[in-house]
Coordinates of C-alpha atoms in Angstrom, one line a residue:
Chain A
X1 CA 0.5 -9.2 7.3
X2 CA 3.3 -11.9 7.9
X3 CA 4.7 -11.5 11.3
X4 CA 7.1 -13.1 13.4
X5 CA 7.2 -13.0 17.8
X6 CA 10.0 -14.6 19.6
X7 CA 10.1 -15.6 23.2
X8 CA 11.2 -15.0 25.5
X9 CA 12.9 -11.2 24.5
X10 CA 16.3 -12.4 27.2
X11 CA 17.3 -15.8 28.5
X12 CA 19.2 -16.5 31.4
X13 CA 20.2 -20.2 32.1
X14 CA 23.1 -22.0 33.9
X15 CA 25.2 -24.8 32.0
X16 CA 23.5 -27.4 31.9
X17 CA 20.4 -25.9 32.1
X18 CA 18.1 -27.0 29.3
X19 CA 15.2 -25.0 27.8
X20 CA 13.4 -23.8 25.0
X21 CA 12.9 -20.7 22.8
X22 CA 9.8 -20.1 21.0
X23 CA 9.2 -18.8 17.4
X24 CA 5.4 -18.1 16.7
X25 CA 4.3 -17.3 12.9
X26 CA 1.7 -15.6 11.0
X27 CA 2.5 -16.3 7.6
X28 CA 0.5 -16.3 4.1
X29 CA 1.5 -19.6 3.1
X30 CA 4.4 -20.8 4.8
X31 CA 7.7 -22.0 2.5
X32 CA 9.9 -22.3 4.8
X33 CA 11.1 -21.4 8.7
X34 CA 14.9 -20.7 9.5
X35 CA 16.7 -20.3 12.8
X36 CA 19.9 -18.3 12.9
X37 CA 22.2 -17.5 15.6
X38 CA 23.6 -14.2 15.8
X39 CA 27.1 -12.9 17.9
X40 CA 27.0 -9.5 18.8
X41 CA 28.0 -7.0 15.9
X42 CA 28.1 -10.0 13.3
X43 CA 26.1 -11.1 10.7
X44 CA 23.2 -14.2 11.3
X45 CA 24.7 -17.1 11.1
X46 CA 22.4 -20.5 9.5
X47 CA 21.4 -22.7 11.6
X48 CA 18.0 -25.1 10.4
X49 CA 15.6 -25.1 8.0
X50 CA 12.1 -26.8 8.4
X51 CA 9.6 -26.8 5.8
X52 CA 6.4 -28.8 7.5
X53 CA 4.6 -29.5 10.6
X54 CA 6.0 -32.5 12.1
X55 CA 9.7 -31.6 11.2
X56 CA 12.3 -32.0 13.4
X57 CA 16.2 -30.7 12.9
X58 CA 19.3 -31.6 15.2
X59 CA 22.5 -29.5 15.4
X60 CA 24.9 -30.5 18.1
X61 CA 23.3 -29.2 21.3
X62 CA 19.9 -27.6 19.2
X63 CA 17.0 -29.3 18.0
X64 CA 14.8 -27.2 16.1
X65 CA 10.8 -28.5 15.2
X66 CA 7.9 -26.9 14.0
X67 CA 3.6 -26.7 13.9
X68 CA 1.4 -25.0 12.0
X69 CA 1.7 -22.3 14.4
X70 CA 5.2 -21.8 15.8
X71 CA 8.6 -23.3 16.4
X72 CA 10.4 -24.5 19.0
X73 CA 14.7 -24.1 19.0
X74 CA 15.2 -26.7 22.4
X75 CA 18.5 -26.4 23.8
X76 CA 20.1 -29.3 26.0
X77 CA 22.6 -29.1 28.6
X78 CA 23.5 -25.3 26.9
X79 CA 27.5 -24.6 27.5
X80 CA 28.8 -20.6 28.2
X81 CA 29.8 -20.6 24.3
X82 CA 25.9 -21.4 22.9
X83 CA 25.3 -17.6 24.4
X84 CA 23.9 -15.7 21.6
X85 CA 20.8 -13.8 20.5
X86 CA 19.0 -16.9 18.0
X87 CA 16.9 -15.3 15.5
X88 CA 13.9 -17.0 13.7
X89 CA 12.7 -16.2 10.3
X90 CA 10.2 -17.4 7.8
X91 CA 9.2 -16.7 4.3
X92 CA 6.1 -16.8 2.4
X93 CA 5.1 -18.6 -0.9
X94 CA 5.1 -15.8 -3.5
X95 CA 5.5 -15.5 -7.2
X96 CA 8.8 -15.5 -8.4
X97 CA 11.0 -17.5 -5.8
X98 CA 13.2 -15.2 -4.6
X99 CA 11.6 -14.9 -1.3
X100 CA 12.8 -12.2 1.6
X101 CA 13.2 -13.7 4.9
X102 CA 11.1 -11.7 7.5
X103 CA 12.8 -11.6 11.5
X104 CA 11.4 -12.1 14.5
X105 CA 13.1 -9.9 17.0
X106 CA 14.9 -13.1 18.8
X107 CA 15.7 -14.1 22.1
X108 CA 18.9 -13.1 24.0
X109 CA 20.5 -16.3 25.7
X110 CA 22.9 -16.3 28.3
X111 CA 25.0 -19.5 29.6
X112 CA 26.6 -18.7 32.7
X113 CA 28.8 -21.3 33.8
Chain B
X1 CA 33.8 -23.4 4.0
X2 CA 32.8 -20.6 1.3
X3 CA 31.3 -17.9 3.1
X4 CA 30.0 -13.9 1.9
X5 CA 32.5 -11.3 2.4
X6 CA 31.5 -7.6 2.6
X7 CA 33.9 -4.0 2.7
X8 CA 34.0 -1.8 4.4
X9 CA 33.6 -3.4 7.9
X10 CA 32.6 0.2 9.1
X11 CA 32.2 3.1 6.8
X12 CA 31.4 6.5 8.6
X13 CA 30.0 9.4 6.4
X14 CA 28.7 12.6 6.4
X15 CA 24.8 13.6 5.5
X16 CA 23.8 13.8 2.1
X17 CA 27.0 11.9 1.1
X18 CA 26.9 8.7 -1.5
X19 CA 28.1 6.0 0.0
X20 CA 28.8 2.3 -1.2
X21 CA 28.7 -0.8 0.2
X22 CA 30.9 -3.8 -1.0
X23 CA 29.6 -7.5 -1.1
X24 CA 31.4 -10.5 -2.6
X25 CA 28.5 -13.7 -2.5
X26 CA 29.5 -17.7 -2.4
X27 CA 30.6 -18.0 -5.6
X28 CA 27.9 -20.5 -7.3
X29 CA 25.2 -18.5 -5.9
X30 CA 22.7 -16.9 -7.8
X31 CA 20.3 -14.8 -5.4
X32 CA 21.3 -12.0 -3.6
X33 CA 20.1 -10.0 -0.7
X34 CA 20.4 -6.4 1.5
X35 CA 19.1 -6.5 5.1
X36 CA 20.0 -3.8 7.5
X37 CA 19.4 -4.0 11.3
X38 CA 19.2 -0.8 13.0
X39 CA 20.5 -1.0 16.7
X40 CA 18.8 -2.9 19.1
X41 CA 15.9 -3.6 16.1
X42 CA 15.2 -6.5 13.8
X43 CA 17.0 -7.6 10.6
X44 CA 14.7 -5.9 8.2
X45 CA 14.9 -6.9 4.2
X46 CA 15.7 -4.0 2.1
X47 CA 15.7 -6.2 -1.3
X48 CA 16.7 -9.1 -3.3
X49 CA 18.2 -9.4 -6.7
X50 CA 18.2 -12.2 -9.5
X51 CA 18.9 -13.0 -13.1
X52 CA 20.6 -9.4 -13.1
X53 CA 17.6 -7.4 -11.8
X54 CA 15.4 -7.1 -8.7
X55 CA 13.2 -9.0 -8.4
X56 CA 11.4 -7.7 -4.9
X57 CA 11.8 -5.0 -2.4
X58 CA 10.4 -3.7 0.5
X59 CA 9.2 0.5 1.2
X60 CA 12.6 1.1 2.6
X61 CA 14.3 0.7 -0.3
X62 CA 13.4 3.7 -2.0
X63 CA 14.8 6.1 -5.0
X64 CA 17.6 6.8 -3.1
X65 CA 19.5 3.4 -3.4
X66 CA 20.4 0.9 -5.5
X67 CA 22.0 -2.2 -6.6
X68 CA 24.1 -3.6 -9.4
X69 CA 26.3 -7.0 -9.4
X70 CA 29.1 -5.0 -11.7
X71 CA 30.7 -8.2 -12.4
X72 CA 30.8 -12.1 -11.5
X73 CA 31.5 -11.3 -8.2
X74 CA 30.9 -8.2 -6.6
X75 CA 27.2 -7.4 -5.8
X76 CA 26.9 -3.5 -4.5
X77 CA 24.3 -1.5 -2.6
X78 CA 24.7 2.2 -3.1
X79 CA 23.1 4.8 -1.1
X80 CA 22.5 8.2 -3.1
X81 CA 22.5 10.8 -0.3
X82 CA 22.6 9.4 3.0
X83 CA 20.2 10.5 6.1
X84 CA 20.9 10.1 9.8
X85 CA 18.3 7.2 9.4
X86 CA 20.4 5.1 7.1
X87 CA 22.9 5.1 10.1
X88 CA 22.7 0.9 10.7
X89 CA 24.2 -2.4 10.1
X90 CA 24.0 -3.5 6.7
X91 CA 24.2 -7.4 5.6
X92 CA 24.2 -8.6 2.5
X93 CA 22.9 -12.8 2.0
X94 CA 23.8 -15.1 -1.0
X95 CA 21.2 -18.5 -1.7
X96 CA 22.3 -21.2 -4.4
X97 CA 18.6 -21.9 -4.5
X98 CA 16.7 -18.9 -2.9
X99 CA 15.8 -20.6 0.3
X100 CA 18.9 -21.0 3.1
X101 CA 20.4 -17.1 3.2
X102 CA 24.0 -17.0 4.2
X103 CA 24.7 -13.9 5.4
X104 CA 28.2 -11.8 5.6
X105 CA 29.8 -10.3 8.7
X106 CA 28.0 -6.4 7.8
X107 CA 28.8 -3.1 6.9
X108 CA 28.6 -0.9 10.2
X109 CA 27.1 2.6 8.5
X110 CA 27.5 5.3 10.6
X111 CA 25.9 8.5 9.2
X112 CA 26.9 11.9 10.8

């Protein structure tokens, strides 16, 4: 069964503090691995796609890269307004294309300033 | 930017009640999705929809609901008869090519 775990469950980290989140994957064929960031009561919000082993995504303050096995979103010198629960997804190869995207639970990150 | 719209922000209903949920997807984009997150749980897929049929979805998404785009841009999820259960946040997603989802803001479902 594909399956998605995301660590840690809550993050606490002063600004400025850098750190990582992890995204770890059991998939049937992997087509792709997203990361999302979500604000309380809204919808996910895109962040990265990577599609092999090796690849590696920047967004401002994120950098996103992936293995065979997992994920890593690495956040650098995080400000108060990067707090957010960051969400990781992936979705199998499958006939037909129109592939679901399956969640991991996500990690809870908190910038204090 | 385009982005996916969705109405009723918060819709509150009774048991047993139809209820149904409104989404508007970018406008050049030809897959469409219904996740719902219940409290404090994952975003789970509920089903995804293509060519003007589905084309997957999951156990949850049983005889009690269904789909329809009724036009060019409106894609609906209806809920026959709803259960406490179906009390959740509801998202509907949007792909131009059926990988990157963009998601709308949600449909807060509260069922009493």
């Amino acid at each position: 069964e594909d399956q998605v775990t995301q660590s840690p469950e809550a993050l606490r980290l002063q600004e400025g503090e850098s750190s990582s989140l992890n995204c770890s994957y059991t998939v049937s064929g992997l087509r792709g691995l997203f990361w999302y960031r979500q604000d309380p009561g809204k919808g996910p919000e895109f962040l990265f796609t990577l599609y092999s082993a090796g690849e590696e995504k920047e967004k401002e303050r994120l950098k996103a890269t992936l293995t065979k096995k997992e994920s890593f979103l690495h956040i650098t010198a995080p400000k108060p307004e990067d707090s957010a629960t960051y969400l990781c997804a992936v979705q199998a190869f499958s006939t037909g294309g129109y592939n679901k995207l399956i969640f991991g639970a996500g990690t809870r990150l908190a910038v204090h300033p | 930017e385009p982005e996916v719209t969705q109405t009723p922000s918060h819709q509150v209903t009774q048991m047993g009640q139809e209820v149904i949920l409104r989404c508007v997807p970018i406008s050049n984009h030809l897959y469409f999705y219904w996740y719902r997150q219940i409290l404090g749980q994952k975003v789970e897929f509920l089903v995804s929809f293509y060519n003007n049929e589905i084309s997957e979805k999951s156990e949850i998404f049983d005889d009690q609901f269904s789909v329809e785009r009724p036009d060019g841009s409106n894609f609906t999820l209806k809920i026959r008869s709803t259960k406490l259960e179906d009390s959740a946040m509801y998202f509907c997603a949007s792909s131009s090519t059926g990988d990157e989802q963009y998601f709308g803001p949600g449909t807060r479902l509260t069922v009493t």
